[in-house]
Short mmCIF file of C-alpha atoms in Angstrom, two decimals:
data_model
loop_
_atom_site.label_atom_id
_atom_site.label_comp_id
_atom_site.label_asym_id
_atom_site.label_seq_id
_atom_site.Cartn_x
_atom_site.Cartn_y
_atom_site.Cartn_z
CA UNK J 168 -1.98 5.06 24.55
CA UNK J 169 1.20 6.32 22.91
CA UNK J 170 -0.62 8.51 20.39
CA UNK J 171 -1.76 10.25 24.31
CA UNK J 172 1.15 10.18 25.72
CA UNK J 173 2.66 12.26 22.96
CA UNK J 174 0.36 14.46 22.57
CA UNK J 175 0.53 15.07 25.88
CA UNK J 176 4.21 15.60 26.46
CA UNK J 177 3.79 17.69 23.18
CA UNK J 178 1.40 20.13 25.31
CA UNK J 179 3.58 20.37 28.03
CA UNK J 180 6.39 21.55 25.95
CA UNK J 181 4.38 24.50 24.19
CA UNK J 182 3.21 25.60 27.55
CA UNK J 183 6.93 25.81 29.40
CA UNK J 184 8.26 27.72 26.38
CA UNK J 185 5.41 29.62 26.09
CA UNK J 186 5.58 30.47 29.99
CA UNK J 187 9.61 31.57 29.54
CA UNK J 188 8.67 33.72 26.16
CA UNK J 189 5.92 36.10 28.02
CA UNK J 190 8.45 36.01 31.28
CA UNK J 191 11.16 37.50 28.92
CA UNK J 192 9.86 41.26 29.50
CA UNK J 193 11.04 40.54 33.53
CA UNK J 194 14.10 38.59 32.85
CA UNK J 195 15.62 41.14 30.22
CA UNK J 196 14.93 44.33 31.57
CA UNK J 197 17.99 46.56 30.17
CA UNK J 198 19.60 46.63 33.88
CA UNK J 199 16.75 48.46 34.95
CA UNK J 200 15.93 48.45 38.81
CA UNK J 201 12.69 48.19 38.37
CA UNK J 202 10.11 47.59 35.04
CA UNK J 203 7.40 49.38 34.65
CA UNK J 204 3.88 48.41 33.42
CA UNK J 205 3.89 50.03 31.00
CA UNK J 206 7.75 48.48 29.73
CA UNK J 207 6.31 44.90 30.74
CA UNK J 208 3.02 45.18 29.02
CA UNK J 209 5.35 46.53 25.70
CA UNK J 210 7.45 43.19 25.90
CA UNK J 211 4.51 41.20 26.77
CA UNK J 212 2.42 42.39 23.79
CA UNK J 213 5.71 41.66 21.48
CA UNK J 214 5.39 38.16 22.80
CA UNK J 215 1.63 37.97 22.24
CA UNK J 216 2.47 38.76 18.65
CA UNK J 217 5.05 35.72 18.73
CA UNK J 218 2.08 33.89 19.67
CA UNK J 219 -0.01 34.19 17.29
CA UNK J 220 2.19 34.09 14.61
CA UNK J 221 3.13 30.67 15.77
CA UNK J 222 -0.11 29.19 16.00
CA UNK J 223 -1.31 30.91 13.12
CA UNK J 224 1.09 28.67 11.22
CA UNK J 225 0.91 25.75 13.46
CA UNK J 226 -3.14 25.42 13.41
CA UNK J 227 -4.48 27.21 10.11
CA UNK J 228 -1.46 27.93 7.15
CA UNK J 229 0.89 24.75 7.54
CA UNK J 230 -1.67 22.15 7.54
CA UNK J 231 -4.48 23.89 5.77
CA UNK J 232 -2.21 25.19 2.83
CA UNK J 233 1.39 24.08 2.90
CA UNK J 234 0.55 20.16 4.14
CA UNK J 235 -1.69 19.64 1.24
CA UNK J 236 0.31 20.97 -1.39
CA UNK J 237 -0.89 24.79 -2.22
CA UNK J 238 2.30 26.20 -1.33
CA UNK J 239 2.11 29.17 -3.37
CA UNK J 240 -0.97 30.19 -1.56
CA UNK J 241 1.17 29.48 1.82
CA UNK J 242 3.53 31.29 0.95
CA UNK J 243 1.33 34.49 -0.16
CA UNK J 244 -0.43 34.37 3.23
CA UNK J 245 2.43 34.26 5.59
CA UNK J 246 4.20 37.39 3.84
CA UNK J 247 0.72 39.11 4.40
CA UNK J 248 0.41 37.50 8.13
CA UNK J 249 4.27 38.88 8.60
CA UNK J 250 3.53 42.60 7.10
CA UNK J 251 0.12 42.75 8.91
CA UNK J 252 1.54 41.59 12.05
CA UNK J 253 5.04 43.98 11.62
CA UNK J 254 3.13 46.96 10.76
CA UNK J 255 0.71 46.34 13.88
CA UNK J 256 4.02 46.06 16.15
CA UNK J 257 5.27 48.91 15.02
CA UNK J 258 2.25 51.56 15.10
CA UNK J 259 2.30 49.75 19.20
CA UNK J 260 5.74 50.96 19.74
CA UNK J 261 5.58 54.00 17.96
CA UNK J 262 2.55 55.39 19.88
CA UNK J 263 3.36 53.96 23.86
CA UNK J 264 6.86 53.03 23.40
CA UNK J 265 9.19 55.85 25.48
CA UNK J 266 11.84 58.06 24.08
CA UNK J 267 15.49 56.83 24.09
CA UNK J 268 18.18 59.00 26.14
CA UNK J 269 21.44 59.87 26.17
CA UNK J 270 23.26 59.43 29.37
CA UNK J 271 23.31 63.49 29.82
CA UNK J 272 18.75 63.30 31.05
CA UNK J 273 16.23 64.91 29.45
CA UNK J 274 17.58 67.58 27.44
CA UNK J 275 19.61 65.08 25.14
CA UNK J 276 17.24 63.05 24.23
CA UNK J 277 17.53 61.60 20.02
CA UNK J 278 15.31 59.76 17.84
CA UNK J 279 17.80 56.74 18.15
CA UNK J 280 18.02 54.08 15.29
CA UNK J 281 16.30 54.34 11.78
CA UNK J 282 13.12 53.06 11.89
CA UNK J 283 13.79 50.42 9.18
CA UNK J 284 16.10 48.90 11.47
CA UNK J 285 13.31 47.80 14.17
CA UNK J 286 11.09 46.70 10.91
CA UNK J 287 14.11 44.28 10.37
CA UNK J 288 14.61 43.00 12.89
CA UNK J 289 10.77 43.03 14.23
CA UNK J 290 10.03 40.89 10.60
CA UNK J 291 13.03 38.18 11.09
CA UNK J 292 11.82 38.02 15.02
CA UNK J 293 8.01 36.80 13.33
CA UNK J 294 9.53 35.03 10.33
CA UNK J 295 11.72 32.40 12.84
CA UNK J 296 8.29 32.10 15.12
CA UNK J 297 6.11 31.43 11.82
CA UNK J 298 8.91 28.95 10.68
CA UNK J 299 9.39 26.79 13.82
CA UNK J 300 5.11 26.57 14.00
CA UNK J 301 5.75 25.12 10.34
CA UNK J 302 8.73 22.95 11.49
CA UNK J 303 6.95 21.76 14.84
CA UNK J 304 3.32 21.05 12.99
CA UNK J 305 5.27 19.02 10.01
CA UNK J 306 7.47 16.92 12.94
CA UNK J 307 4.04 16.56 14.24
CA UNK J 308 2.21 15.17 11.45
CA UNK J 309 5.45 13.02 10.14
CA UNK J 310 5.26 10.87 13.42
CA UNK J 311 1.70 10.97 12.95
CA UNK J 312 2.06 9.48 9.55
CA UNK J 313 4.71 6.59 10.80
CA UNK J 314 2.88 5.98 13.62
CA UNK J 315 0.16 5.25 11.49
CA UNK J 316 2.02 3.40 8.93
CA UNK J 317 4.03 1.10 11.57
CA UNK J 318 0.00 0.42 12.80
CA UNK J 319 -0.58 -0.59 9.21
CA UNK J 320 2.48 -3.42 8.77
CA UNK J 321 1.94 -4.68 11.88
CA UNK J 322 -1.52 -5.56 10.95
CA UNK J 323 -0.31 -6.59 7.59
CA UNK J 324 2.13 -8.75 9.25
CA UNK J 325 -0.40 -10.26 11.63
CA UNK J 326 -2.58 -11.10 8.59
CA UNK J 327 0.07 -13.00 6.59
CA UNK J 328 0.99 -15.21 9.73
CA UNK J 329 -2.46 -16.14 10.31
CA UNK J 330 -3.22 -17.01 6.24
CA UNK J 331 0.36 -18.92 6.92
CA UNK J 332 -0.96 -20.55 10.07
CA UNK J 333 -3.42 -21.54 7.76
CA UNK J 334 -1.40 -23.03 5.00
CA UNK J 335 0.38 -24.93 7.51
CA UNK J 336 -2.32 -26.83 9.13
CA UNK J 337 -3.79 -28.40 5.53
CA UNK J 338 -0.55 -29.35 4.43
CA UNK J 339 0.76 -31.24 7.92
CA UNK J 340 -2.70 -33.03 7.81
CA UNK J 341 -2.78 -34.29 4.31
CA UNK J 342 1.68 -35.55 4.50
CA UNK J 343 0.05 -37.44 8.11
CA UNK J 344 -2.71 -38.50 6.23
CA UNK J 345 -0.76 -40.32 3.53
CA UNK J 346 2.01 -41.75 6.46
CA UNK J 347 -1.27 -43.77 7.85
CA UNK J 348 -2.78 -44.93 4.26
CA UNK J 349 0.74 -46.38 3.75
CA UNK J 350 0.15 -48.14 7.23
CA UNK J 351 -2.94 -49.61 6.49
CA UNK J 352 -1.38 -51.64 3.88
CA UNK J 353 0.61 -53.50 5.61
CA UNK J 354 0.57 -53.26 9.44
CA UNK J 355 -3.52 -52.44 10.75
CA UNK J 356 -2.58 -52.62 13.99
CA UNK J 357 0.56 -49.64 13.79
CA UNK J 358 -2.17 -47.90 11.41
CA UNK J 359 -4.75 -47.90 14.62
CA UNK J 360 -1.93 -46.78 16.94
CA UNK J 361 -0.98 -44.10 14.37
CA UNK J 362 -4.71 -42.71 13.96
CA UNK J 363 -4.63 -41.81 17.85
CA UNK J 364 -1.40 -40.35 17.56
CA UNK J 365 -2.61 -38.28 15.16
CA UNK J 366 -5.70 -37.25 16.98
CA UNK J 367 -3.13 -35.94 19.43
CA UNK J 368 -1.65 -33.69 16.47
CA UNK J 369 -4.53 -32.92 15.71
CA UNK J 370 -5.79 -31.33 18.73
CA UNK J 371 -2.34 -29.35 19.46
CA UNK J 372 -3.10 -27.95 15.45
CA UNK J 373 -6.82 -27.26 15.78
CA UNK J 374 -6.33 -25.24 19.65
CA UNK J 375 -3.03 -25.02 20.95
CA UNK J 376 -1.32 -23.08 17.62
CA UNK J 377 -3.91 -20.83 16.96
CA UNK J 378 -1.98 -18.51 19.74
CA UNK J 379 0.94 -16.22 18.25
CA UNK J 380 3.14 -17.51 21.02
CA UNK J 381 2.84 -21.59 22.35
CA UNK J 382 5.60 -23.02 25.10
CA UNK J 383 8.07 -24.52 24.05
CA UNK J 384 7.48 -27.66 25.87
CA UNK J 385 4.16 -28.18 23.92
CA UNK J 386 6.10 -27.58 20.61
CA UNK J 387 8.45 -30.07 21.49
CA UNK J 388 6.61 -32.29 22.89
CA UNK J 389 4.33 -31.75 19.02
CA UNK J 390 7.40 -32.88 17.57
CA UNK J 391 8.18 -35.95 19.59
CA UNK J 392 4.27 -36.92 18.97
CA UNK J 393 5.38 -36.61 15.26
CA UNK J 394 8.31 -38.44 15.31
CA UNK J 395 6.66 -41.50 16.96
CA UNK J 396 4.46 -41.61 14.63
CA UNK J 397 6.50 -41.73 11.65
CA UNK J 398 8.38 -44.06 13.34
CA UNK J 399 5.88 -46.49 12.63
CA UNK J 400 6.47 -46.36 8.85
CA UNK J 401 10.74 -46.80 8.78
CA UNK J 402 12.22 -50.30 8.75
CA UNK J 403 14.94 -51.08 10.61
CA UNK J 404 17.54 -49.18 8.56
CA UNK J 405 16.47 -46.24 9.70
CA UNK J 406 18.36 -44.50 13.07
CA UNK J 407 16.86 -41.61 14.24
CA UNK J 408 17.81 -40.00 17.26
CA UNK J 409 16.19 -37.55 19.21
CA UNK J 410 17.89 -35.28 22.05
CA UNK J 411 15.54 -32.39 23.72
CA UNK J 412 17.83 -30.25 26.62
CA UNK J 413 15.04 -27.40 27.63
CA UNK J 414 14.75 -25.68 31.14
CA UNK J 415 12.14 -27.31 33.20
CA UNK J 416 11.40 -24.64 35.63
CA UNK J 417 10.85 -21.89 33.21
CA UNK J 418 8.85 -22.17 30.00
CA UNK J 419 10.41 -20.40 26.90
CA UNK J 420 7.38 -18.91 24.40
CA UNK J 421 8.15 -19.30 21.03
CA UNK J 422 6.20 -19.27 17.40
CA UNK J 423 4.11 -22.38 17.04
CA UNK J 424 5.39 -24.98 13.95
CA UNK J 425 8.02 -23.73 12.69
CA UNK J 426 10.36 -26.68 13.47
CA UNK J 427 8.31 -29.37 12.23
CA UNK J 428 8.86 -28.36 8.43
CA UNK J 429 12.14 -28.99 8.82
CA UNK J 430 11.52 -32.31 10.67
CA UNK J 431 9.25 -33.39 8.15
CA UNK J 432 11.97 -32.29 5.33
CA UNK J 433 14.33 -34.87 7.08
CA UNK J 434 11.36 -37.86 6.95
CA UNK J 435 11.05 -36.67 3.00
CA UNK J 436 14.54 -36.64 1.62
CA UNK J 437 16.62 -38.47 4.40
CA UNK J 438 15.19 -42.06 4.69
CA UNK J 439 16.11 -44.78 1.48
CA UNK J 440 14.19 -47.85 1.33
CA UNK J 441 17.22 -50.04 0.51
CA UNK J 442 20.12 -48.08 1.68
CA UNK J 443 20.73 -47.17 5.74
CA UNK J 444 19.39 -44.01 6.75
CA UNK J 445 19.83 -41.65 9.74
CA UNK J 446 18.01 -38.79 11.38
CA UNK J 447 19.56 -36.69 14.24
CA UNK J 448 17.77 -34.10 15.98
CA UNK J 449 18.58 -31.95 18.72
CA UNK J 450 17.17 -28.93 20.39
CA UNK J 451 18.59 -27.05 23.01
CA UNK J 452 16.80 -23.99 25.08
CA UNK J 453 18.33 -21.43 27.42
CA UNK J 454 15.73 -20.35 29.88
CA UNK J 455 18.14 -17.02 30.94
CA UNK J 456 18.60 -15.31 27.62
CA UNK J 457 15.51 -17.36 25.85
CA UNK J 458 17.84 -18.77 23.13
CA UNK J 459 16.36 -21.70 21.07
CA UNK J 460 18.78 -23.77 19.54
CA UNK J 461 17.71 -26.25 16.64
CA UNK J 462 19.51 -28.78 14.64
CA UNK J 463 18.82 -31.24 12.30
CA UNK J 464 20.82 -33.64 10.59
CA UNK J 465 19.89 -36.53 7.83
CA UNK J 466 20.99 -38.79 5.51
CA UNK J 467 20.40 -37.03 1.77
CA UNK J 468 18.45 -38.80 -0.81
CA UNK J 469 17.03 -35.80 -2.88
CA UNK J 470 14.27 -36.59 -5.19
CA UNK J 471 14.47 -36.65 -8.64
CA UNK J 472 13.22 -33.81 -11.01
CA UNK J 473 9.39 -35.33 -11.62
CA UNK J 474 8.86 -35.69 -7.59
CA UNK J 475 10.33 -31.99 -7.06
CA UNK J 476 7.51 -30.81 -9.31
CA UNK J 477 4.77 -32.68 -7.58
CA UNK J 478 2.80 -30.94 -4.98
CA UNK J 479 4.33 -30.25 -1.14
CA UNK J 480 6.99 -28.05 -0.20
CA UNK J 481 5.31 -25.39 0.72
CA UNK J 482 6.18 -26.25 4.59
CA UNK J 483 9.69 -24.70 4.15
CA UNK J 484 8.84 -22.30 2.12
CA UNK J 485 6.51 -20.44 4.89
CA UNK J 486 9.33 -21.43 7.49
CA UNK J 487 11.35 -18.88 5.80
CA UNK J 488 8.26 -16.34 5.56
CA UNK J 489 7.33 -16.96 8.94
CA UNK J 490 10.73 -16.46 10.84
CA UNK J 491 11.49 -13.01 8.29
CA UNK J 492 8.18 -11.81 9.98
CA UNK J 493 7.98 -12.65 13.17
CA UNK J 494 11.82 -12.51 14.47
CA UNK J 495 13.66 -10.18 11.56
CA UNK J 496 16.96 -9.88 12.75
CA UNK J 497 16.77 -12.27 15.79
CA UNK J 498 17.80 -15.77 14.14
CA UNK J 499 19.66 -17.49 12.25
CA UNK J 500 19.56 -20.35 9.36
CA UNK J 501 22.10 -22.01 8.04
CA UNK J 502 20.91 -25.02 5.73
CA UNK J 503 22.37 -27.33 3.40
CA UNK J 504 23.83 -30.71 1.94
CA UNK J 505 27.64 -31.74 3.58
CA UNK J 506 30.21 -31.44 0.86
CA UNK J 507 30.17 -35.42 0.12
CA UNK J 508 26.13 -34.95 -0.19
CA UNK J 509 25.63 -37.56 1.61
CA UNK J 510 23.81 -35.71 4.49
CA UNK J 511 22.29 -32.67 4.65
CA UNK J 512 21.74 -30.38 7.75
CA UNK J 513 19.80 -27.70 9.35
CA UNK J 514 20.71 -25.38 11.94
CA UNK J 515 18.20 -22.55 13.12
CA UNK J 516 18.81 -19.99 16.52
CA UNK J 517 16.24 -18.42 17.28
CA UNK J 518 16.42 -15.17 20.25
CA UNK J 519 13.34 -15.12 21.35
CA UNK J 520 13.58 -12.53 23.88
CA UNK J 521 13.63 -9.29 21.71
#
């Protein structure tokens, strides 16, 4: 639709200055009362030349020669387009043009300027039309091109958040996976209650994500699902609190999963199975300006060097990939252990009306 609408506003534009070029002969008339048809048809046939010129760079010489390269050959064709078209001008004038007078009549009638001079300036008149159909066709083709290319990224973009949609769905399934098998070993009944949690995850993951956009209540309400069920796992130690302020009346779209990374970061590294542990999370929406505001807060208990290297953390990794590409300059992360190290916290914005 845009690649018509340019072309078509590109159309319009040739034929208004077209329309004031060949109306030139009536507007500039020397003072004369009147112009004669034989005066307009002069100007109008200098015009005509104009015209062709222009298009004769525009259709044939810029993008046949000069576009693709073979600018010597360019150039050697519009010198013999400019001399051809010069020397036709000229043997017009010359032959139907009408002598030049001196304010005495008839009888004082001279030859007027050197010839040369009207060759001049009749070869810098064709030389600026041939240039601007070069100039125009190039602009032309350039948005063209970026058009094009901006067609291209976006459906390069598209394709890496759909192979990260992917990635994300695996790994969430197999860290849930391993939260029930440690259930089973020591609570069956929490294990059973966990399995139909999950088959709630599971059917926001398999349908409801698969959109670019999801609400924001079904995210949340994702994440609250989550949090129950690892819930089941943590002893008593363990605080986690959990505060949700979003608009009820009107639904805020936003990326699906890309706060549960973070949330499961906080079950990895912020809960100690002999030491008390905390987990705060809050997220905060404003329905008028469609700011998201997530925080996270936990206890730190990094892992050691041999756990880093084991497999996982590729959830925050595709957080970051994920937000680059879909919201660029609209949000912000901050992330990081306290200066004690005893907690570490996470605090993403996200605009989500841009």
């Amino acid at each position: 639709m845009n690649k018509y609408r340019f072309f078509s506003s590109e159309a319009v534009l040739h034929i208004l200055a077209w329309l004031f070029i060949f109306s030139m002969p009536l507007i500039f008339h020397h003072g004369q009362q009147q112009v004669s048809m034989r005066d307009y048809f002069l100007g109008l046939f200098m015009s005509l030349m104009l015209f062709v010129t222009f298009y004769t760079n525009y259709f044939v010489l810029a993008p046949c020669l000069f576009m693709k390269g073979r600018k010597k050959a360019f150039f050697i064709l519009e010198i013999i387009l400019l001399i051809v078209v010069v020397i036709i001008v000229q043997e017009v004038f010359t032959s139907y043009a009408p002598p030049i007078r001196h304010a005495g009549g008839l009888h004082h009638m001279h030859a007027g300027p050197a010839r040369w001079m009207f060759v001049i300036r009749d070869f810098v008149t064709l030389s600026l039309s041939a240039a601007i159909g070069v100039a125009i066709r190039l602009s032309s083709s350039w948005h063209k091109a970026e058009d094009a290319r901006k067609e291209a990224e976006i459906g390069k973009r598209e394709a890496e958040l759909k192979n990260l949609r992917n990635q994300i769905n695996p790994h969430f399934l197999l860290n849930t996976l391993n939260n029930i098998y440690a259930l089973t070993m020591f609570d069956t009944a929490k294990a059973q209650q966990a399995i139909q949690e999950l088959s709630k995850l599971l059917r926001y993951l398999l349908y409801d994500n698969q959109k670019p956009l999801t609400s924001l209540k079904e995210e949340t309400g994702f994440i609250e699902s989550y949090i129950e069920l690892m819930k089941m796992r943590t002893s008593d130690k363990v605080k986690i609190d959990v505060n949700i302020n979003i608009p009820h009346d009107q639904d805020i779209q936003i990326a699906p999963l890309l706060f549960i990374p973070i949330v499961e970061n906080a079950f990895k590294h912020g809960i100690s199975l002999s030491k008390d542990s905390f987990i705060n999370i809050r997220i905060d929406a404003r329905a008028e300006d469609g700011v998201v505001d997530f925080w996270c807060e936990n206890s730190n208990f990094p892992k050691n060097s041999e756990q880093e290297l084991s497999p996982g953390g590729i959830g925050l990794k595709n957080l970051h990939l994920r937000l680059s590409s879909i919201y660029k300059d609209h949000y912000h992360l901050q992330e990081g252990p306290s200066e004690d190290g005893l907690s570490y916290s996470t605090h993403l914005i996200i605009k989500t009306k841009n």
